[in-house]
């Protein structure tokens, strides 16, 4: 196994700590297929989606399907409904046989998917009550023209001569969905559920400073594709005072596509949350935006790819450790900005502290320390 400390300076697990993978998972998912949301206004959602860099594959009175330029299934499905909420992630299985194994172990049924998607799927419920689907053999849309990556003259290494650099100010073109980040009051139980059902591997654990012996509170989790490298994280999970969606991330071609696309979103009047910077865990160049309903979405480029040999890293969870460079992390990104949601936040915090879960007063103190360090 490759030593994680070869890759960056963090240390691995200590004796007796979480191994970062399940010994005998039911199956191994290949990737995220798509994320599903409910929105009250599909026209408004579609306008933002196009400015963010998606293309529409289906639009009816009740449904909006959005895709990136990569071949495959649409990567965001939006259903019209009274509220604005995250309905759940859908993972892609390598084969239909995996769905039947999952069905056998969970007592759920494999069902054909809607005509517009093709293939079949199975619906599960994670320990937080979130609907989690796994699909196989879904319809493969042909690739769309990619946004051409730029040729960079890096130092003295000349990749471009007698040619000028003019990245167009246009929407970044999303290539694919990269990851989704969820928060849970029962973080360990939920994380283990995902590892055991889907064969995921924890790339990095983070713990509250001074509370390592109580176990990690944040994990960046990748798909196990054997010798084929996968995104450093396809799923990330954090302990927190509510069960909720934090953000989802979509790959674009390069830094220019990301920055020019961000300028376009700003020109269109959309709300910038945090960026441009480069993350530590996963190393992506990132830029965070809020959609018209306040949902956080990320453009990213140049992320780390790990195969199944890389062991789990361990490091303290700090706000300053979210980026290697870039502007200081914003209150908006951390969800600390006072606004219409504040009353609800306080109420869910009190409920979480009272409830039978993993979020207690010491964990709250740990979380406050994260935002200050
Ligand atoms: Fe992210």
Coordinates of N, CA, C and O in Angstrom, one line a residue, residues 12-20 184 186-189 191-192 202 204-219 237-240 312-317 358-360 362-364 366-367 370:
X12 N -1.0 8.9 9.2 CA -2.0 7.9 9.0 C -2.7 7.6 10.3 O -2.5 8.2 11.3
X13 N -3.6 6.5 10.3 CA -4.3 6.1 11.5 C -3.4 5.6 12.6 O -2.3 5.0 12.3
X14 N -3.8 5.8 13.8 CA -3.1 5.1 14.9 C -3.8 3.8 15.2 O -4.9 3.6 14.8
X15 N -3.1 3.0 16.0 CA -3.6 1.7 16.3 C -5.0 1.8 16.9 O -5.2 2.7 17.8
X16 N -5.9 1.0 16.4 CA -7.3 1.0 17.0 C -8.2 2.1 16.4 O -9.4 2.1 16.7
X17 N -7.7 2.9 15.6 CA -8.6 3.9 14.9 C -9.3 3.4 13.7 O -8.9 2.3 13.2
X18 N -10.3 4.1 13.3 CA -11.1 3.7 12.1 C -10.2 3.3 10.9 O -9.4 4.1 10.5
X19 N -10.4 2.1 10.3 CA -9.5 1.7 9.2 C -9.8 2.4 7.9 O -9.0 2.3 7.0
X20 N -10.9 3.1 7.8 CA -11.2 3.9 6.6 C -11.8 3.2 5.5 O -12.1 3.7 4.4
X184 N -24.2 15.4 9.1 CA -25.1 14.5 9.9 C -24.9 14.7 11.4 O -23.8 14.9 11.8
X186 N -25.5 12.1 13.2 CA -25.0 10.8 13.5 C -24.0 10.4 12.4 O -24.2 9.5 11.6
X187 N -22.8 11.1 12.5 CA -21.8 11.0 11.5 C -21.2 9.6 11.3 O -21.1 9.1 10.2
X188 N -20.7 9.0 12.4 CA -20.0 7.8 12.4 C -20.9 6.7 11.8 O -20.5 5.9 11.0
X189 N -22.1 6.6 12.4 CA -23.1 5.6 12.0 C -23.4 5.7 10.5 O -23.4 4.7 9.7
X191 N -21.5 7.3 8.1 CA -20.3 7.1 7.3 C -20.2 5.5 7.1 O -20.0 5.1 6.0
X192 N -20.3 4.8 8.2 CA -20.1 3.3 8.2 C -21.1 2.7 7.3 O -20.8 1.7 6.6
X202 N -12.2 5.9 2.7 CA -11.9 7.2 3.2 C -10.5 7.6 2.8 O -9.5 7.0 3.1
X204 N -9.3 10.8 3.5 CA -8.8 11.6 4.6 C -9.9 11.7 5.7 O -11.0 12.0 5.4
X205 N -9.4 11.5 6.9 CA -10.2 11.8 8.1 C -9.7 13.1 8.7 O -8.5 13.3 8.7
X206 N -10.7 13.8 9.3 CA -10.2 15.0 10.1 C -11.0 14.9 11.4 O -12.1 14.4 11.5
X207 N -10.3 15.4 12.5 CA -10.8 15.4 13.8 C -10.7 16.8 14.4 O -10.0 17.6 14.0
X208 N -11.6 17.0 15.4 CA -11.6 18.3 16.1 C -10.3 18.3 17.0 O -10.0 17.3 17.7
X209 N -9.6 19.4 16.9 CA -8.4 19.6 17.7 C -8.6 19.2 19.2 O -9.5 19.8 19.7
X210 N -7.8 18.4 19.7 CA -7.9 18.0 21.1 C -8.9 16.9 21.4 O -9.1 16.5 22.5
X211 N -9.6 16.4 20.3 CA -10.7 15.4 20.5 C -10.4 14.2 19.6 O -11.3 13.4 19.2
X212 N -9.2 14.0 19.2 CA -8.9 12.9 18.3 C -9.3 11.5 18.8 O -9.8 10.6 18.1
X213 N -9.2 11.4 20.2 CA -9.5 10.1 20.8 C -11.0 9.8 20.7 O -11.4 8.7 20.9
X214 N -11.8 10.8 20.5 CA -13.3 10.6 20.3 C -13.6 10.2 18.9 O -14.8 9.9 18.6
X215 N -12.6 10.2 18.0 CA -12.9 9.8 16.6 C -13.0 10.9 15.7 O -13.2 12.1 16.2
X216 N -13.0 10.7 14.4 CA -13.0 11.8 13.4 C -14.4 12.4 13.3 O -15.4 11.8 13.8
X217 N -14.5 13.6 12.8 CA -15.8 14.3 12.6 C -16.0 14.8 11.2 O -17.0 15.4 10.8
X218 N -15.0 14.5 10.3 CA -15.1 14.8 8.9 C -14.4 13.8 8.1 O -13.3 13.3 8.5
X219 N -15.0 13.4 6.9 CA -14.3 12.4 6.1 C -14.5 12.7 4.6 O -15.6 13.2 4.2
X237 N -18.4 13.7 4.3 CA -19.4 13.8 5.4 C -18.8 14.4 6.6 O -17.7 14.2 7.0
X238 N -19.6 15.3 7.2 CA -19.2 16.0 8.4 C -20.2 15.8 9.5 O -21.4 15.7 9.3
X239 N -19.7 15.8 10.8 CA -20.6 15.8 11.9 C -21.1 17.3 12.1 O -20.3 18.2 11.9
X240 N -22.3 17.4 12.4 CA -22.9 18.8 12.6 C -24.2 18.8 13.3 O -24.8 17.7 13.6
X312 N -5.6 5.8 4.3 CA -6.4 7.0 4.8 C -5.4 7.9 5.6 O -4.7 7.5 6.4
X313 N -5.5 9.2 5.3 CA -4.8 10.2 6.0 C -5.6 10.8 7.2 O -6.8 10.7 7.2
X314 N -4.9 11.3 8.2 CA -5.5 11.9 9.4 C -4.9 13.2 9.7 O -3.7 13.4 9.7
X315 N -5.8 14.2 9.9 CA -5.3 15.6 10.2 C -6.4 16.3 11.0 O -7.6 16.0 11.0
X316 N -6.0 17.4 11.7 CA -7.0 18.2 12.5 C -7.8 19.0 11.5 O -7.4 19.3 10.4
X317 N -9.1 19.2 11.9 CA -10.1 19.9 11.1 C -10.0 21.4 11.5 O -10.4 21.8 12.6
X358 N -24.7 11.9 17.9 CA -23.3 12.0 18.2 C -22.9 13.5 18.4 O -21.7 13.8 18.7
X359 N -23.9 14.4 18.3 CA -23.5 15.8 18.4 C -23.8 16.3 19.8 O -25.0 16.5 20.2
X360 N -22.8 16.5 20.7 CA -23.0 17.0 22.0 C -22.3 18.3 22.3 O -21.7 18.8 21.4
X362 N -19.5 19.0 23.8 CA -18.0 19.0 23.5 C -17.8 19.0 22.0 O -16.9 19.7 21.6
X363 N -18.7 18.4 21.2 CA -18.6 18.4 19.8 C -18.9 19.8 19.3 O -18.2 20.3 18.4
X364 N -19.8 20.5 19.9 CA -20.2 21.9 19.6 C -18.9 22.8 19.8 O -18.6 23.6 19.0
X366 N -15.9 21.8 19.8 CA -14.9 21.4 18.7 C -15.2 22.1 17.4 O -14.3 22.6 16.8
X367 N -16.5 22.2 17.1 CA -16.9 22.8 15.8 C -16.7 24.3 15.8 O -16.2 24.9 14.9
X370 N -13.1 24.9 15.1 CA -12.8 24.7 13.7 C -12.9 26.1 13.0 O -12.0 26.5 12.3

